[in-house]
Amino acid sequence: MSEVTSRDGAGTQVFDALIVGAGFAGLYQLHCLRDRLGLSAHVLEAADGVGGTWWWNRYPGARCDSESHAYAFYFSDELLQSWDWSERYPQQPEILRYLNHVADRLDLKRDMTFGARVAAAEWDGAATLWRLRTEDGRRYAARYLVTAVGCLSSANVPDIPGLGDFAGEWFHTGTWPHGGVDVAGKRVGMIGTGSTGIQAAPVLAEAAAHLTVFQRTANYSIPARNRPLDDTFKAWAKAHAAEIRQAMHSTPNGHPWPLGERSAHDVDDAEREALYRAAWEKGGLALRATFRDILTDRAANATAAAFIKARIREVVKDPATAALLAEVDHPFATKRPPIDTGYFETFNRDNVTLVDVRADPVERITPTGVRLRSGTEHPLDIIVFATGFDAMTGALLRMNVTGRDGLPLAEAWAAGPRTHLGLQAAGFPNLFIVTGPGSPSVLTNMPVAIEQHVEWITDAIAHLRATGAATMEPTEDAMDRWVAHVNDAANATLMPEAGHSWYLGANVPGKPRVFMPYAGGMARYRRICAEVAANGYEGFVLAGDRARVPA
Ligand code: N01
């Protein structure tokens, strides 16, 4: 176990570094700080085990939309060679097993405290320490604080009147009960048709007596074409790990497939259709990379959108239902594009109903079900909220972070999050954010982004220690420039056109509408971060003398 540097009179455990969260990011950050830099480092995790998003999201059908051979740590060949994925797209239980395998292999759990939800994190400038308190009153302190809390971990349950009176059971997909939910013979209502609802609906429909899907915004989805992986593929992926890593590091999205070089306008209608059809048959997110300009040129995007809408109409037999599902109001891939296993086919089942809550919104939950504005009642035994998350900032702000001179992070970010590189914010010395707002994170294959962040943070902390600097934080000026660059990068794409997306914070009432992830691409972002470090952490202030800082 990493040594606790000291305990003060109040029983505070003091480490060199505290890490909040034990998902992909927290695991690798602990390994880097403890085993590479030799620091005393400790993870605080609210859940009772490792896994992060994959510990919580156990809803039926939960599966990753990155291909399994790319959804893994690539920093260690030993880890890569010691694990076999069973399917093209890994299911939640398998990813959780993988993350436990990583934690055990690297002997990480001995430096983790589970069931420890951080209630407050305060910068103590006099001691040059972050002081943390958990909900149950335990106290910790550390010179460096790394948040590895994920982008999609603060569940968003809409404030619909009457929920407290519902006589049945209700669940949010992001906090699904670990024992599962028995929907057999039950009338289930599911609100939300994002990536989660699209994965859950087919599985719920198979078991429930009836499934009612409440759709506010129709969504594109591409078939996953999931399948078991054969031994030939598994051996190929292991033998070509270096090439796969290189491919993932060179693409904007961190996936091991490149963005098409041609414009959708470079080919005639027949060739374009053939290319889309090939991508549709192959399945997965790569359809959006068919042409280089799908996310930047409205007319190019419209060709992809029209193709997918035609497929939806082809699959769904009832024309009125098909029309509702295909009436997507935003350009393709401007909201995170889901991939599915039988989603549109589900609406051909006799026990599934689609309800348009854009035309007739949910007015209240009654003791027996959902009532719409028109007065129509949908009797239900179970309500599933597949209503997403307070994304990118929710989990950070929930920790009640207070920086220099008592400045709350919530106040600093009142008009929207402001960071330099998504990694640090002025006024919050030695606070490092993994996949924070202003980073590519959710627009990429997450483990690739996480590895890059963790390694950059590790190098920055090593630099602080080598130079004897006590603190690091960005300048206001660097932050202003980065925020402007993040906005420019978003505005160079069509993504801001999806006005109700969580990328903009628009799914949470009262949240400032700011495009949060960096849309300039992972490869470009990696280069920028490397240049900043090579230029002596340009845009950051490294201050103070560590030797004079009290331990
Ligand atoms: O959440 P969402 P999600 N009344 O916010 C609807 C990742 N993920 O959990 O669009 C009625 O996308 C809302 O409607 P609208 C992935 O990054 C990954 O599905 O706001 N409806 C929308 O349909 C993804 O993008 C995987 O009009 C309401 C839905 O709820 C992210 O998680 C799998 C409503 C929310 O969609 C979030 O996806 C799953 C209301 N009051 C998720 N409030 C992988 O495979 C909300 N909605 C890795």
mmCIF file of C-alpha atoms and ligand atoms in Angstrom, residues 54 57 59 62-66 71 152 156-160 172-173 191-199 214-219 330 335-339 357-358 362 385-389 442 500-503 506-507, ligand 1:
data_model
loop_
_atom_site.group_PDB
_atom_site.id
_atom_site.type_symbol
_atom_site.label_atom_id
_atom_site.label_comp_id
_atom_site.label_asym_id
_atom_site.label_seq_id
_atom_site.Cartn_x
_atom_site.Cartn_y
_atom_site.Cartn_z
ATOM 1 C CA TRP A 54 -19.421 0.150 -16.248
ATOM 2 C CA ASN A 57 -24.691 1.215 -16.104
ATOM 3 C CA TYR A 59 -29.278 -1.708 -17.728
ATOM 4 C CA ALA A 62 -25.675 -2.173 -21.974
ATOM 5 C CA ARG A 63 -22.822 -2.576 -24.381
ATOM 6 C CA CYS A 64 -19.969 -0.453 -25.643
ATOM 7 C CA ASP A 65 -20.133 1.093 -29.087
ATOM 8 C CA SER A 66 -16.364 1.025 -29.551
ATOM 9 C CA TYR A 71 -11.759 -0.497 -26.097
ATOM 10 C CA LEU A 152 -21.472 10.670 -18.069
ATOM 11 C CA ASN A 156 -30.373 13.042 -15.049
ATOM 12 C CA VAL A 157 -33.866 12.165 -13.845
ATOM 13 C CA PRO A 158 -36.251 14.736 -15.295
ATOM 14 C CA ASP A 159 -38.324 16.657 -12.827
ATOM 15 C CA ILE A 160 -41.719 15.339 -13.918
ATOM 16 C CA HIS A 172 -32.672 5.363 -14.169
ATOM 17 C CA THR A 173 -30.491 3.336 -16.520
ATOM 18 C CA ILE A 191 -38.582 7.566 -21.526
ATOM 19 C CA GLY A 192 -35.657 8.513 -23.764
ATOM 20 C CA THR A 193 -34.307 7.350 -27.096
ATOM 21 C CA GLY A 194 -30.597 8.199 -26.897
ATOM 22 C CA SER A 195 -27.812 5.583 -27.100
ATOM 23 C CA THR A 196 -29.036 4.009 -23.867
ATOM 24 C CA GLY A 197 -32.742 3.762 -24.713
ATOM 25 C CA ILE A 198 -31.860 2.415 -28.145
ATOM 26 C CA GLN A 199 -29.787 -0.361 -26.547
ATOM 27 C CA PHE A 214 -41.818 7.649 -25.091
ATOM 28 C CA GLN A 215 -39.868 9.461 -27.823
ATOM 29 C CA ARG A 216 -39.269 13.213 -27.689
ATOM 30 C CA THR A 217 -36.581 13.384 -30.375
ATOM 31 C CA ALA A 218 -36.169 10.758 -33.060
ATOM 32 C CA ASN A 219 -32.627 9.478 -33.431
ATOM 33 C CA HIS A 330 -30.888 17.278 -36.559
ATOM 34 C CA LYS A 335 -25.673 14.126 -31.397
ATOM 35 C CA ARG A 336 -23.670 11.108 -30.378
ATOM 36 C CA PRO A 337 -24.767 8.485 -32.960
ATOM 37 C CA PRO A 338 -26.025 5.286 -31.348
ATOM 38 C CA ILE A 339 -25.488 1.819 -32.728
ATOM 39 C CA VAL A 357 -44.035 13.069 -26.601
ATOM 40 C CA ARG A 358 -42.818 15.924 -28.780
ATOM 41 C CA VAL A 362 -45.574 14.021 -20.644
ATOM 42 C CA PHE A 385 -35.648 6.679 -17.368
ATOM 43 C CA ALA A 386 -33.142 6.440 -20.215
ATOM 44 C CA THR A 387 -32.843 10.191 -19.914
ATOM 45 C CA GLY A 388 -29.088 10.615 -19.875
ATOM 46 C CA PHE A 389 -26.727 12.552 -17.680
ATOM 47 C CA VAL A 442 -16.806 11.968 -25.469
ATOM 48 C CA HIS A 500 -30.995 19.925 -27.601
ATOM 49 C CA SER A 501 -27.871 17.786 -27.236
ATOM 50 C CA TRP A 502 -26.020 17.074 -24.023
ATOM 51 C CA TYR A 503 -22.837 18.221 -25.767
ATOM 52 C CA ALA A 506 -29.163 21.565 -23.235
ATOM 53 C CA ASN A 507 -30.641 18.424 -21.653
HETATM 54 O O1 N01 B 1 -28.695 9.911 -22.862
HETATM 55 P P1 N01 B 1 -29.051 11.031 -23.970
HETATM 56 P P2 N01 B 1 -28.181 8.414 -23.062
HETATM 57 N N1 N01 B 1 -39.057 13.830 -21.518
HETATM 58 O O2 N01 B 1 -28.943 12.327 -23.257
HETATM 59 C C1 N01 B 1 -34.778 11.995 -23.565
HETATM 60 C C2 N01 B 1 -23.097 7.386 -23.809
HETATM 61 N N2 N01 B 1 -23.543 6.028 -23.970
HETATM 62 O O3 N01 B 1 -28.052 7.817 -21.719
HETATM 63 O O4 N01 B 1 -33.305 14.266 -27.241
HETATM 64 C C3 N01 B 1 -38.873 13.054 -22.570
HETATM 65 O O5 N01 B 1 -28.269 10.834 -25.190
HETATM 66 C C4 N01 B 1 -33.979 12.772 -24.571
HETATM 67 O O6 N01 B 1 -34.830 13.441 -25.472
HETATM 68 P P3 N01 B 1 -34.297 14.773 -26.245
HETATM 69 C C5 N01 B 1 -23.099 8.080 -25.150
HETATM 70 O O7 N01 B 1 -22.051 9.009 -25.212
HETATM 71 C C6 N01 B 1 -22.689 5.190 -24.539
HETATM 72 O O8 N01 B 1 -28.988 7.703 -24.071
HETATM 73 O O9 N01 B 1 -33.640 15.611 -25.176
HETATM 74 N N3 N01 B 1 -37.680 12.646 -23.002
HETATM 75 C C7 N01 B 1 -33.171 11.637 -25.197
HETATM 76 O O10 N01 B 1 -33.926 10.919 -26.114
HETATM 77 C C8 N01 B 1 -24.431 8.756 -25.102
HETATM 78 O O11 N01 B 1 -24.587 9.812 -25.997
HETATM 79 C C9 N01 B 1 -23.066 3.919 -24.743
HETATM 80 O O12 N01 B 1 -35.505 15.349 -26.801
HETATM 81 C C10 N01 B 1 -36.614 13.052 -22.323
HETATM 82 C C11 N01 B 1 -32.891 10.748 -23.993
HETATM 83 O O13 N01 B 1 -33.863 11.047 -23.018
HETATM 84 C C12 N01 B 1 -24.485 9.172 -23.665
HETATM 85 O O14 N01 B 1 -23.989 8.063 -22.966
HETATM 86 C C13 N01 B 1 -24.326 3.483 -24.403
HETATM 87 C C14 N01 B 1 -36.722 13.874 -21.183
HETATM 88 C C15 N01 B 1 -31.549 11.000 -23.376
HETATM 89 O O15 N01 B 1 -30.544 10.719 -24.314
HETATM 90 C C16 N01 B 1 -25.842 9.515 -23.149
HETATM 91 O O16 N01 B 1 -26.773 8.601 -23.690
HETATM 92 C C17 N01 B 1 -25.185 4.356 -23.823
HETATM 93 C C18 N01 B 1 -38.019 14.264 -20.786
HETATM 94 N N4 N01 B 1 -38.211 15.064 -19.736
HETATM 95 C C19 N01 B 1 -24.792 5.630 -23.603
HETATM 96 N N5 N01 B 1 -35.483 14.111 -20.714
HETATM 97 C C20 N01 B 1 -22.086 3.030 -25.346
HETATM 98 O O17 N01 B 1 -22.405 2.181 -26.100
HETATM 99 C C21 N01 B 1 -34.625 13.462 -21.519
HETATM 100 N N6 N01 B 1 -35.312 12.826 -22.500
HETATM 101 C C22 N01 B 1 -20.653 3.224 -25.013
#
